[in-house]
């Protein structure tokens, strides 16, 4: 599995690249904003992005800001032309750039992806929340597809009535194994009071609600979303690579690796979390205490 760093902060990018584990980077307007804010707004954007590209030893995703197909294609060409001399530019295109419910822009992302593919400009279809969107992105010719695992976990937790910042924090692991067990137990309770035939049970609102609230239209978690996309792409041999995005903790990284995702794009703090374990720390301290002088002298 490749690891990309999900940040636009050059200090973080430089440090993570020095660890020898970074294969690429992903940015988006929110990450650029965070990096710019950190420098008190003092950033010359062109120079800054150039430095990111020169630092990262692999593809760097840069996002367009237009929301219509033509505008996105133009911006993608500009990004590609301007920054390709400094590194490997991938253009991030929202899979569905609509800003309202009218649906008029629903397919503009796919149109842009298709045009850019024909021009040889690699794309990363972003803001993917369903396997269906991922399937369409692959068919349109996206080089990468980025399902947002953490945001789906947030969405399901919200449907269950859990509040971000109150009942759980952004980096908390979403224990969908526990949720599944709770759902089964709750269903058993609900069923016990019902005596009708299966057809009746199937349509009972309270039976359906138990399930519906613990998932997003059949998706049980962000990792489940990633796993299903990986499976669909492998079923049909799509070349589009899956980037597990919106990753919030080390355990999610383990799980997306277990399902065979091509790439995980990770915030700096998640990479840091991956290297730590209290027993590793304890072991290091013990080894250090146990060094006998004659062994230490070997290294003098
Ligand atoms: O990779 C997408 C990512 O930057 C979004 O992360 O944690 O804001 O959902 P998050």
PDB file of C-alpha atoms and ligand atoms in Angstrom:
ATOM      1  CA  UNK A   1       0.000   0.000   0.000  1.00  0.00           C
ATOM      2  CA  UNK A   2       1.255   3.444  -0.866  1.00  0.00           C
ATOM      3  CA  UNK A   3       1.123   6.229   1.689  1.00  0.00           C
ATOM      4  CA  UNK A   4       0.344   9.766   0.654  1.00  0.00           C
ATOM      5  CA  UNK A   5       0.459  12.655   3.076  1.00  0.00           C
ATOM      6  CA  UNK A   6      -2.822  14.532   3.322  1.00  0.00           C
ATOM      7  CA  UNK A   7      -1.675  18.051   4.028  1.00  0.00           C
ATOM      8  CA  UNK A   8      -0.570  21.268   2.366  1.00  0.00           C
ATOM      9  CA  UNK A   9       1.710  22.174   5.277  1.00  0.00           C
ATOM     10  CA  UNK A  10       5.265  22.222   3.899  1.00  0.00           C
ATOM     11  CA  UNK A  11       6.845  21.680   7.328  1.00  0.00           C
ATOM     12  CA  UNK A  12       4.791  18.505   7.764  1.00  0.00           C
ATOM     13  CA  UNK A  13       5.482  17.411   4.190  1.00  0.00           C
ATOM     14  CA  UNK A  14       9.239  17.908   4.589  1.00  0.00           C
ATOM     15  CA  UNK A  15       9.352  16.054   7.887  1.00  0.00           C
ATOM     16  CA  UNK A  16       7.207  13.117   6.750  1.00  0.00           C
ATOM     17  CA  UNK A  17       9.216  12.825   3.514  1.00  0.00           C
ATOM     18  CA  UNK A  18      12.404  12.625   5.599  1.00  0.00           C
ATOM     19  CA  UNK A  19      10.995   9.460   7.262  1.00  0.00           C
ATOM     20  CA  UNK A  20      11.153   7.625   3.923  1.00  0.00           C
ATOM     21  CA  UNK A  21       7.528   6.489   3.855  1.00  0.00           C
ATOM     22  CA  UNK A  22       5.793   9.093   1.696  1.00  0.00           C
ATOM     23  CA  UNK A  23       4.823   8.130  -1.851  1.00  0.00           C
ATOM     24  CA  UNK A  24       2.756  11.205  -2.713  1.00  0.00           C
ATOM     25  CA  UNK A  25       0.601  13.997  -1.309  1.00  0.00           C
ATOM     26  CA  UNK A  26      -2.954  15.231  -1.493  1.00  0.00           C
ATOM     27  CA  UNK A  27      -4.175  18.755  -0.908  1.00  0.00           C
ATOM     28  CA  UNK A  28      -7.552  20.439  -1.065  1.00  0.00           C
ATOM     29  CA  UNK A  29      -8.744  24.025  -0.537  1.00  0.00           C
ATOM     30  CA  UNK A  30      -9.324  23.425   3.200  1.00  0.00           C
ATOM     31  CA  UNK A  31      -5.795  22.048   3.678  1.00  0.00           C
ATOM     32  CA  UNK A  32      -4.320  24.956   1.695  1.00  0.00           C
ATOM     33  CA  UNK A  33      -6.294  27.364   3.918  1.00  0.00           C
ATOM     34  CA  UNK A  34      -4.901  25.707   7.067  1.00  0.00           C
ATOM     35  CA  UNK A  35      -1.334  25.979   5.738  1.00  0.00           C
ATOM     36  CA  UNK A  36      -1.825  29.624   4.723  1.00  0.00           C
ATOM     37  CA  UNK A  37      -3.417  30.500   8.101  1.00  0.00           C
ATOM     38  CA  UNK A  38      -0.469  28.883   9.910  1.00  0.00           C
ATOM     39  CA  UNK A  39       1.863  31.310   8.107  1.00  0.00           C
ATOM     40  CA  UNK A  40      -0.351  34.282   8.974  1.00  0.00           C
ATOM     41  CA  UNK A  41      -1.504  34.551   5.366  1.00  0.00           C
ATOM     42  CA  UNK A  42       2.066  35.127   4.114  1.00  0.00           C
ATOM     43  CA  UNK A  43       2.256  32.643   1.299  1.00  0.00           C
ATOM     44  CA  UNK A  44       3.129  33.189  -2.327  1.00  0.00           C
ATOM     45  CA  UNK A  45       0.925  30.421  -3.626  1.00  0.00           C
ATOM     46  CA  UNK A  46       2.827  29.599  -6.807  1.00  0.00           C
ATOM     47  CA  UNK A  47       6.171  29.367  -5.059  1.00  0.00           C
ATOM     48  CA  UNK A  48       4.621  27.420  -2.184  1.00  0.00           C
ATOM     49  CA  UNK A  49       3.005  24.786  -4.411  1.00  0.00           C
ATOM     50  CA  UNK A  50       6.195  24.521  -6.420  1.00  0.00           C
ATOM     51  CA  UNK A  51       8.060  23.703  -3.202  1.00  0.00           C
ATOM     52  CA  UNK A  52       5.518  21.042  -2.289  1.00  0.00           C
ATOM     53  CA  UNK A  53       6.014  19.415  -5.682  1.00  0.00           C
ATOM     54  CA  UNK A  54       9.775  19.584  -5.404  1.00  0.00           C
ATOM     55  CA  UNK A  55       9.676  17.958  -1.961  1.00  0.00           C
ATOM     56  CA  UNK A  56       7.240  15.089  -2.552  1.00  0.00           C
ATOM     57  CA  UNK A  57       8.699  12.016  -4.297  1.00  0.00           C
ATOM     58  CA  UNK A  58       5.487  11.170  -6.177  1.00  0.00           C
ATOM     59  CA  UNK A  59       2.100  12.452  -7.303  1.00  0.00           C
ATOM     60  CA  UNK A  60       0.690  15.602  -5.695  1.00  0.00           C
ATOM     61  CA  UNK A  61      -3.050  16.223  -5.987  1.00  0.00           C
ATOM     62  CA  UNK A  62      -4.084  19.850  -6.483  1.00  0.00           C
ATOM     63  CA  UNK A  63      -7.777  20.686  -6.536  1.00  0.00           C
ATOM     64  CA  UNK A  64      -9.689  22.886  -8.965  1.00  0.00           C
ATOM     65  CA  UNK A  65     -12.111  25.484  -7.619  1.00  0.00           C
ATOM     66  CA  UNK A  66     -14.502  25.846 -10.564  1.00  0.00           C
ATOM     67  CA  UNK A  67     -17.758  23.904 -10.366  1.00  0.00           C
ATOM     68  CA  UNK A  68     -18.626  23.580 -14.052  1.00  0.00           C
ATOM     69  CA  UNK A  69     -17.006  21.121 -16.449  1.00  0.00           C
ATOM     70  CA  UNK A  70     -15.482  23.729 -18.725  1.00  0.00           C
ATOM     71  CA  UNK A  71     -14.061  25.756 -15.852  1.00  0.00           C
ATOM     72  CA  UNK A  72     -12.638  22.658 -14.148  1.00  0.00           C
ATOM     73  CA  UNK A  73     -10.962  21.518 -17.370  1.00  0.00           C
ATOM     74  CA  UNK A  74      -9.419  24.962 -17.899  1.00  0.00           C
ATOM     75  CA  UNK A  75      -8.147  25.104 -14.321  1.00  0.00           C
ATOM     76  CA  UNK A  76      -6.821  21.552 -14.562  1.00  0.00           C
ATOM     77  CA  UNK A  77      -4.870  22.437 -17.697  1.00  0.00           C
ATOM     78  CA  UNK A  78      -3.465  25.505 -15.952  1.00  0.00           C
ATOM     79  CA  UNK A  79      -2.406  23.564 -12.839  1.00  0.00           C
ATOM     80  CA  UNK A  80      -0.882  20.845 -14.960  1.00  0.00           C
ATOM     81  CA  UNK A  81       0.980  23.259 -17.239  1.00  0.00           C
ATOM     82  CA  UNK A  82       2.221  25.509 -14.436  1.00  0.00           C
ATOM     83  CA  UNK A  83       3.387  22.873 -11.972  1.00  0.00           C
ATOM     84  CA  UNK A  84       4.327  19.786 -14.021  1.00  0.00           C
ATOM     85  CA  UNK A  85       7.897  21.052 -14.479  1.00  0.00           C
ATOM     86  CA  UNK A  86       8.382  20.663 -10.696  1.00  0.00           C
ATOM     87  CA  UNK A  87       6.795  17.291 -10.008  1.00  0.00           C
ATOM     88  CA  UNK A  88       3.960  14.895 -10.731  1.00  0.00           C
ATOM     89  CA  UNK A  89       0.702  16.863 -10.821  1.00  0.00           C
ATOM     90  CA  UNK A  90      -2.644  15.113 -10.398  1.00  0.00           C
ATOM     91  CA  UNK A  91      -5.752  17.262 -10.657  1.00  0.00           C
ATOM     92  CA  UNK A  92      -8.450  16.746  -8.064  1.00  0.00           C
ATOM     93  CA  UNK A  93     -11.959  16.966  -9.484  1.00  0.00           C
ATOM     94  CA  UNK A  94     -15.042  16.690  -7.245  1.00  0.00           C
ATOM     95  CA  UNK A  95     -17.007  13.655  -8.411  1.00  0.00           C
ATOM     96  CA  UNK A  96     -20.149  15.796  -8.219  1.00  0.00           C
ATOM     97  CA  UNK A  97     -19.449  19.541  -8.044  1.00  0.00           C
ATOM     98  CA  UNK A  98     -23.093  20.607  -7.470  1.00  0.00           C
ATOM     99  CA  UNK A  99     -23.577  23.252  -4.810  1.00  0.00           C
ATOM    100  CA  UNK A 100     -27.357  22.883  -4.694  1.00  0.00           C
ATOM    101  CA  UNK A 101     -30.061  20.276  -5.176  1.00  0.00           C
ATOM    102  CA  UNK A 102     -30.975  21.362  -8.716  1.00  0.00           C
ATOM    103  CA  UNK A 103     -28.787  18.620 -10.181  1.00  0.00           C
ATOM    104  CA  UNK A 104     -27.689  20.727 -13.153  1.00  0.00           C
ATOM    105  CA  UNK A 105     -23.980  20.216 -12.367  1.00  0.00           C
ATOM    106  CA  UNK A 106     -24.217  16.617 -11.164  1.00  0.00           C
ATOM    107  CA  UNK A 107     -22.268  15.199 -14.095  1.00  0.00           C
ATOM    108  CA  UNK A 108     -19.815  18.038 -14.655  1.00  0.00           C
ATOM    109  CA  UNK A 109     -17.113  16.284 -12.627  1.00  0.00           C
ATOM    110  CA  UNK A 110     -17.344  13.167 -14.792  1.00  0.00           C
ATOM    111  CA  UNK A 111     -17.324  15.234 -17.979  1.00  0.00           C
ATOM    112  CA  UNK A 112     -14.185  17.033 -16.846  1.00  0.00           C
ATOM    113  CA  UNK A 113     -12.502  13.757 -15.860  1.00  0.00           C
ATOM    114  CA  UNK A 114     -13.230  12.286 -19.281  1.00  0.00           C
ATOM    115  CA  UNK A 115     -11.887  15.315 -21.162  1.00  0.00           C
ATOM    116  CA  UNK A 116      -8.743  15.405 -19.030  1.00  0.00           C
ATOM    117  CA  UNK A 117      -8.155  11.697 -19.503  1.00  0.00           C
ATOM    118  CA  UNK A 118      -8.241  12.209 -23.268  1.00  0.00           C
ATOM    119  CA  UNK A 119      -5.644  14.968 -22.867  1.00  0.00           C
ATOM    120  CA  UNK A 120      -3.393  12.790 -20.714  1.00  0.00           C
ATOM    121  CA  UNK A 121      -3.917  14.819 -17.519  1.00  0.00           C
ATOM    122  CA  UNK A 122      -4.267  12.501 -14.502  1.00  0.00           C
ATOM    123  CA  UNK A 123      -7.236  13.110 -12.210  1.00  0.00           C
ATOM    124  CA  UNK A 124      -8.247  12.256  -8.672  1.00  0.00           C
ATOM    125  CA  UNK A 125     -12.039  12.051  -8.288  1.00  0.00           C
ATOM    126  CA  UNK A 126     -12.671  13.447  -4.847  1.00  0.00           C
ATOM    127  CA  UNK A 127     -15.497  13.678  -2.303  1.00  0.00           C
ATOM    128  CA  UNK A 128     -16.549  10.114  -3.073  1.00  0.00           C
ATOM    129  CA  UNK A 129     -19.112   8.926  -0.531  1.00  0.00           C
ATOM    130  CA  UNK A 130     -20.634   5.912  -2.322  1.00  0.00           C
ATOM    131  CA  UNK A 131     -19.393   2.943  -4.365  1.00  0.00           C
ATOM    132  CA  UNK A 132     -21.769   4.089  -7.097  1.00  0.00           C
ATOM    133  CA  UNK A 133     -19.930   7.403  -7.429  1.00  0.00           C
ATOM    134  CA  UNK A 134     -16.637   5.517  -7.475  1.00  0.00           C
ATOM    135  CA  UNK A 135     -17.899   3.239 -10.257  1.00  0.00           C
ATOM    136  CA  UNK A 136     -18.885   6.251 -12.369  1.00  0.00           C
ATOM    137  CA  UNK A 137     -15.537   7.961 -11.702  1.00  0.00           C
ATOM    138  CA  UNK A 138     -13.689   4.855 -12.914  1.00  0.00           C
ATOM    139  CA  UNK A 139     -15.845   4.619 -16.024  1.00  0.00           C
ATOM    140  CA  UNK A 140     -15.182   8.284 -16.832  1.00  0.00           C
ATOM    141  CA  UNK A 141     -11.450   7.531 -16.657  1.00  0.00           C
ATOM    142  CA  UNK A 142     -10.278   8.885 -13.287  1.00  0.00           C
ATOM    143  CA  UNK A 143      -6.706   7.877 -12.457  1.00  0.00           C
ATOM    144  CA  UNK A 144      -7.535   7.897  -8.728  1.00  0.00           C
ATOM    145  CA  UNK A 145     -10.745   7.789  -6.683  1.00  0.00           C
ATOM    146  CA  UNK A 146     -10.842   9.165  -3.157  1.00  0.00           C
ATOM    147  CA  UNK A 147     -13.537   7.793  -0.848  1.00  0.00           C
ATOM    148  CA  UNK A 148     -13.838   9.887   2.329  1.00  0.00           C
ATOM    149  CA  UNK A 149     -13.856   7.234   5.051  1.00  0.00           C
ATOM    150  CA  UNK A 150     -13.893   9.499   8.123  1.00  0.00           C
ATOM    151  CA  UNK A 151     -16.737  11.617   6.843  1.00  0.00           C
ATOM    152  CA  UNK A 152     -18.885   8.522   6.271  1.00  0.00           C
ATOM    153  CA  UNK A 153     -18.149   7.424   9.846  1.00  0.00           C
ATOM    154  CA  UNK A 154     -19.226  10.924  10.985  1.00  0.00           C
ATOM    155  CA  UNK A 155     -22.395  10.667   8.930  1.00  0.00           C
ATOM    156  CA  UNK A 156     -23.365   7.272  10.345  1.00  0.00           C
ATOM    157  CA  UNK A 157     -22.578   8.372  13.890  1.00  0.00           C
ATOM    158  CA  UNK A 158     -24.814  11.403  13.349  1.00  0.00           C
ATOM    159  CA  UNK A 159     -27.638   9.177  12.072  1.00  0.00           C
ATOM    160  CA  UNK A 160     -27.246   7.121  15.264  1.00  0.00           C
ATOM    161  CA  UNK A 161     -27.645  10.303  17.318  1.00  0.00           C
ATOM    162  CA  UNK A 162     -23.985  10.676  18.334  1.00  0.00           C
ATOM    163  CA  UNK A 163     -22.665  14.235  18.433  1.00  0.00           C
ATOM    164  CA  UNK A 164     -19.230  15.264  17.126  1.00  0.00           C
ATOM    165  CA  UNK A 165     -17.281  17.018  19.853  1.00  0.00           C
ATOM    166  CA  UNK A 166     -19.659  15.720  22.535  1.00  0.00           C
ATOM    167  CA  UNK A 167     -20.092  11.951  22.169  1.00  0.00           C
ATOM    168  CA  UNK A 168     -17.018  11.413  20.014  1.00  0.00           C
ATOM    169  CA  UNK A 169     -13.999  13.358  18.823  1.00  0.00           C
ATOM    170  CA  UNK A 170     -12.835  13.702  15.219  1.00  0.00           C
ATOM    171  CA  UNK A 171      -9.953  11.247  15.630  1.00  0.00           C
ATOM    172  CA  UNK A 172     -11.925   8.571  17.486  1.00  0.00           C
ATOM    173  CA  UNK A 173     -12.121   5.141  15.883  1.00  0.00           C
ATOM    174  CA  UNK A 174     -15.658   4.269  14.779  1.00  0.00           C
ATOM    175  CA  UNK A 175     -16.298   0.803  16.140  1.00  0.00           C
ATOM    176  CA  UNK A 176     -18.675  -0.572  13.529  1.00  0.00           C
ATOM    177  CA  UNK A 177     -18.085  -4.122  14.829  1.00  0.00           C
ATOM    178  CA  UNK A 178     -19.643  -3.015  18.104  1.00  0.00           C
ATOM    179  CA  UNK A 179     -22.419  -1.186  16.246  1.00  0.00           C
ATOM    180  CA  UNK A 180     -23.249  -4.369  14.298  1.00  0.00           C
ATOM    181  CA  UNK A 181     -23.430  -6.367  17.524  1.00  0.00           C
ATOM    182  CA  UNK A 182     -25.700  -3.720  19.080  1.00  0.00           C
ATOM    183  CA  UNK A 183     -27.936  -3.698  16.019  1.00  0.00           C
ATOM    184  CA  UNK A 184     -28.299  -7.483  16.139  1.00  0.00           C
ATOM    185  CA  UNK A 185     -29.163  -7.352  19.848  1.00  0.00           C
ATOM    186  CA  UNK A 186     -31.669  -4.533  19.304  1.00  0.00           C
ATOM    187  CA  UNK A 187     -33.267  -6.366  16.367  1.00  0.00           C
ATOM    188  CA  UNK A 188     -33.639  -9.450  18.521  1.00  0.00           C
ATOM    189  CA  UNK A 189     -35.469  -7.349  21.149  1.00  0.00           C
ATOM    190  CA  UNK A 190     -37.730  -5.748  18.571  1.00  0.00           C
ATOM    191  CA  UNK A 191     -38.469  -9.103  16.909  1.00  0.00           C
ATOM    192  CA  UNK A 192     -39.401 -10.763  20.153  1.00  0.00           C
ATOM    193  CA  UNK A 193     -42.557  -8.693  20.426  1.00  0.00           C
ATOM    194  CA  UNK A 194     -43.603  -9.494  16.830  1.00  0.00           C
ATOM    195  CA  UNK A 195     -45.438 -12.605  15.816  1.00  0.00           C
ATOM    196  CA  UNK A 196     -46.464 -11.866  12.225  1.00  0.00           C
ATOM    197  CA  UNK A 197     -45.099 -13.536   9.095  1.00  0.00           C
ATOM    198  CA  UNK A 198     -41.749 -12.515   7.553  1.00  0.00           C
ATOM    199  CA  UNK A 199     -43.436 -10.271   4.989  1.00  0.00           C
ATOM    200  CA  UNK A 200     -44.978  -8.271   7.822  1.00  0.00           C
ATOM    201  CA  UNK A 201     -41.733  -8.058   9.792  1.00  0.00           C
ATOM    202  CA  UNK A 202     -39.869  -6.942   6.659  1.00  0.00           C
ATOM    203  CA  UNK A 203     -42.096  -3.881   6.313  1.00  0.00           C
ATOM    204  CA  UNK A 204     -42.251  -2.988  10.031  1.00  0.00           C
ATOM    205  CA  UNK A 205     -40.929   0.553  10.493  1.00  0.00           C
ATOM    206  CA  UNK A 206     -39.219   0.005  13.827  1.00  0.00           C
ATOM    207  CA  UNK A 207     -37.434  -3.098  12.495  1.00  0.00           C
ATOM    208  CA  UNK A 208     -36.136  -1.192   9.455  1.00  0.00           C
ATOM    209  CA  UNK A 209     -35.192   1.853  11.482  1.00  0.00           C
ATOM    210  CA  UNK A 210     -32.812  -0.118  13.697  1.00  0.00           C
ATOM    211  CA  UNK A 211     -30.782  -1.016  10.622  1.00  0.00           C
ATOM    212  CA  UNK A 212     -31.186   2.203   8.666  1.00  0.00           C
ATOM    213  CA  UNK A 213     -29.866   4.362  11.480  1.00  0.00           C
ATOM    214  CA  UNK A 214     -26.674   2.353  11.863  1.00  0.00           C
ATOM    215  CA  UNK A 215     -25.596   2.628   8.230  1.00  0.00           C
ATOM    216  CA  UNK A 216     -25.690   4.836   5.160  1.00  0.00           C
ATOM    217  CA  UNK A 217     -27.795   3.024   2.577  1.00  0.00           C
ATOM    218  CA  UNK A 218     -26.053  -0.296   3.235  1.00  0.00           C
ATOM    219  CA  UNK A 219     -22.615   1.167   3.982  1.00  0.00           C
ATOM    220  CA  UNK A 220     -21.644   0.288   7.568  1.00  0.00           C
ATOM    221  CA  UNK A 221     -18.559   2.496   7.912  1.00  0.00           C
ATOM    222  CA  UNK A 222     -15.900   4.425   6.042  1.00  0.00           C
ATOM    223  CA  UNK A 223     -13.735   1.319   5.851  1.00  0.00           C
ATOM    224  CA  UNK A 224     -16.704  -0.620   4.467  1.00  0.00           C
ATOM    225  CA  UNK A 225     -17.082   2.063   1.774  1.00  0.00           C
ATOM    226  CA  UNK A 226     -13.408   1.690   0.821  1.00  0.00           C
ATOM    227  CA  UNK A 227     -13.624  -2.127   0.849  1.00  0.00           C
ATOM    228  CA  UNK A 228     -16.620  -2.172  -1.460  1.00  0.00           C
ATOM    229  CA  UNK A 229     -14.979   0.185  -3.950  1.00  0.00           C
ATOM    230  CA  UNK A 230     -11.809  -1.916  -3.974  1.00  0.00           C
ATOM    231  CA  UNK A 231     -13.916  -5.033  -4.606  1.00  0.00           C
ATOM    232  CA  UNK A 232     -15.919  -3.455  -7.431  1.00  0.00           C
ATOM    233  CA  UNK A 233     -12.787  -2.180  -9.183  1.00  0.00           C
ATOM    234  CA  UNK A 234     -11.113  -5.599  -8.899  1.00  0.00           C
ATOM    235  CA  UNK A 235     -14.286  -7.337 -10.184  1.00  0.00           C
ATOM    236  CA  UNK A 236     -14.008  -5.442 -13.445  1.00  0.00           C
ATOM    237  CA  UNK A 237     -10.297  -4.732 -13.661  1.00  0.00           C
ATOM    238  CA  UNK A 238     -10.602  -0.947 -13.512  1.00  0.00           C
ATOM    239  CA  UNK A 239      -7.201   0.727 -13.497  1.00  0.00           C
ATOM    240  CA  UNK A 240      -8.392   3.587 -11.263  1.00  0.00           C
ATOM    241  CA  UNK A 241      -6.444   3.473  -7.996  1.00  0.00           C
ATOM    242  CA  UNK A 242      -8.354   3.820  -4.742  1.00  0.00           C
ATOM    243  CA  UNK A 243      -7.062   6.413  -2.281  1.00  0.00           C
ATOM    244  CA  UNK A 244      -8.590   5.975   1.183  1.00  0.00           C
ATOM    245  CA  UNK A 245      -9.062   9.595   2.259  1.00  0.00           C
ATOM    246  CA  UNK A 246     -10.420  11.408   5.307  1.00  0.00           C
ATOM    247  CA  UNK A 247      -8.498   8.968   7.499  1.00  0.00           C
ATOM    248  CA  UNK A 248      -8.565   9.945  11.152  1.00  0.00           C
ATOM    249  CA  UNK A 249      -6.663   7.283  13.108  1.00  0.00           C
ATOM    250  CA  UNK A 250      -4.117   4.477  12.835  1.00  0.00           C
ATOM    251  CA  UNK A 251      -6.642   1.662  13.183  1.00  0.00           C
ATOM    252  CA  UNK A 252      -8.474   2.892  10.078  1.00  0.00           C
ATOM    253  CA  UNK A 253      -5.162   2.752   8.211  1.00  0.00           C
ATOM    254  CA  UNK A 254      -4.714  -0.879   9.281  1.00  0.00           C
ATOM    255  CA  UNK A 255      -8.231  -1.735   8.149  1.00  0.00           C
ATOM    256  CA  UNK A 256      -8.006  -0.090   4.735  1.00  0.00           C
ATOM    257  CA  UNK A 257      -4.674  -1.880   4.247  1.00  0.00           C
ATOM    258  CA  UNK A 258      -6.368  -5.176   5.165  1.00  0.00           C
ATOM    259  CA  UNK A 259      -8.973  -4.674   2.457  1.00  0.00           C
ATOM    260  CA  UNK A 260      -6.227  -4.057  -0.092  1.00  0.00           C
ATOM    261  CA  UNK A 261      -6.648  -0.363  -0.840  1.00  0.00           C
ATOM    262  CA  UNK A 262      -4.007   0.951  -3.262  1.00  0.00           C
ATOM    263  CA  UNK A 263      -3.192   4.117  -1.323  1.00  0.00           C
ATOM    264  CA  UNK A 264      -4.089   5.730   1.993  1.00  0.00           C
ATOM    265  CA  UNK A 265      -3.666   9.468   2.272  1.00  0.00           C
ATOM    266  CA  UNK A 266      -2.869  10.328   5.860  1.00  0.00           C
ATOM    267  CA  UNK A 267      -2.721  13.449   7.966  1.00  0.00           C
ATOM    268  CA  UNK A 268       0.619  14.026   9.675  1.00  0.00           C
ATOM    269  CA  UNK A 269      -0.767  13.212  13.138  1.00  0.00           C
ATOM    270  CA  UNK A 270      -2.111   9.835  11.944  1.00  0.00           C
ATOM    271  CA  UNK A 271       1.315   8.841  10.590  1.00  0.00           C
ATOM    272  CA  UNK A 272       2.782   9.787  13.985  1.00  0.00           C
ATOM    273  CA  UNK A 273       0.148   7.702  15.760  1.00  0.00           C
ATOM    274  CA  UNK A 274       1.052   4.677  13.598  1.00  0.00           C
ATOM    275  CA  UNK A 275       4.595   4.440  14.928  1.00  0.00           C
ATOM    276  CA  UNK A 276       3.707   4.502  18.631  1.00  0.00           C
ATOM    277  CA  UNK A 277       2.821   1.822  21.166  1.00  0.00           C
ATOM    278  CA  UNK A 278       3.286   2.001  24.949  1.00  0.00           C
ATOM    279  CA  UNK A 279       5.014  -1.401  25.017  1.00  0.00           C
ATOM    280  CA  UNK A 280       7.483  -0.279  22.335  1.00  0.00           C
ATOM    281  CA  UNK A 281       8.326   2.724  24.502  1.00  0.00           C
ATOM    282  CA  UNK A 282       8.626   0.569  27.606  1.00  0.00           C
ATOM    283  CA  UNK A 283      10.809  -1.939  25.730  1.00  0.00           C
ATOM    284  CA  UNK A 284      13.121   0.807  24.506  1.00  0.00           C
ATOM    285  CA  UNK A 285      13.535   2.145  28.035  1.00  0.00           C
ATOM    286  CA  UNK A 286      14.329  -1.313  29.392  1.00  0.00           C
ATOM    287  CA  UNK A 287      16.886  -2.089  26.646  1.00  0.00           C
ATOM    288  CA  UNK A 288      18.542   1.262  27.314  1.00  0.00           C
ATOM    289  CA  UNK A 289      18.733   0.630  31.074  1.00  0.00           C
ATOM    290  CA  UNK A 290      20.191  -2.841  30.519  1.00  0.00           C
ATOM    291  CA  UNK A 291      23.164  -1.814  28.393  1.00  0.00           C
ATOM    292  CA  UNK A 292      26.281  -3.130  30.126  1.00  0.00           C
ATOM    293  CA  UNK A 293      29.498  -0.998  29.886  1.00  0.00           C
ATOM    294  CA  UNK A 294      31.372  -3.600  27.831  1.00  0.00           C
ATOM    295  CA  UNK A 295      28.599  -3.613  25.228  1.00  0.00           C
ATOM    296  CA  UNK A 296      28.531   0.203  25.204  1.00  0.00           C
ATOM    297  CA  UNK A 297      32.333   0.250  24.647  1.00  0.00           C
ATOM    298  CA  UNK A 298      31.840  -1.654  21.351  1.00  0.00           C
ATOM    299  CA  UNK A 299      30.463   1.506  19.817  1.00  0.00           C
ATOM    300  CA  UNK A 300      33.175   3.866  21.008  1.00  0.00           C
TER     301      UNK A 300
HETATM  302  O1  LIG B   1      -8.406  13.534   2.200  1.00  0.00           O
HETATM  303  C1  LIG B   1      -9.517  14.336   2.443  1.00  0.00           C
HETATM  304  C2  LIG B   1      -9.358  14.975   3.746  1.00  0.00           C
HETATM  305  O2  LIG B   1      -8.449  16.027   3.708  1.00  0.00           O
HETATM  306  C3  LIG B   1     -10.612  15.310   4.452  1.00  0.00           C
HETATM  307  O3  LIG B   1     -10.367  14.935   5.735  1.00  0.00           O
HETATM  308  O4  LIG B   1     -10.715  14.676   8.125  1.00  0.00           O
HETATM  309  O5  LIG B   1     -11.528  16.744   6.943  1.00  0.00           O
HETATM  310  O6  LIG B   1     -12.664  14.582   6.609  1.00  0.00           O
HETATM  311  P1  LIG B   1     -11.383  15.255   6.908  1.00  0.00           P
END
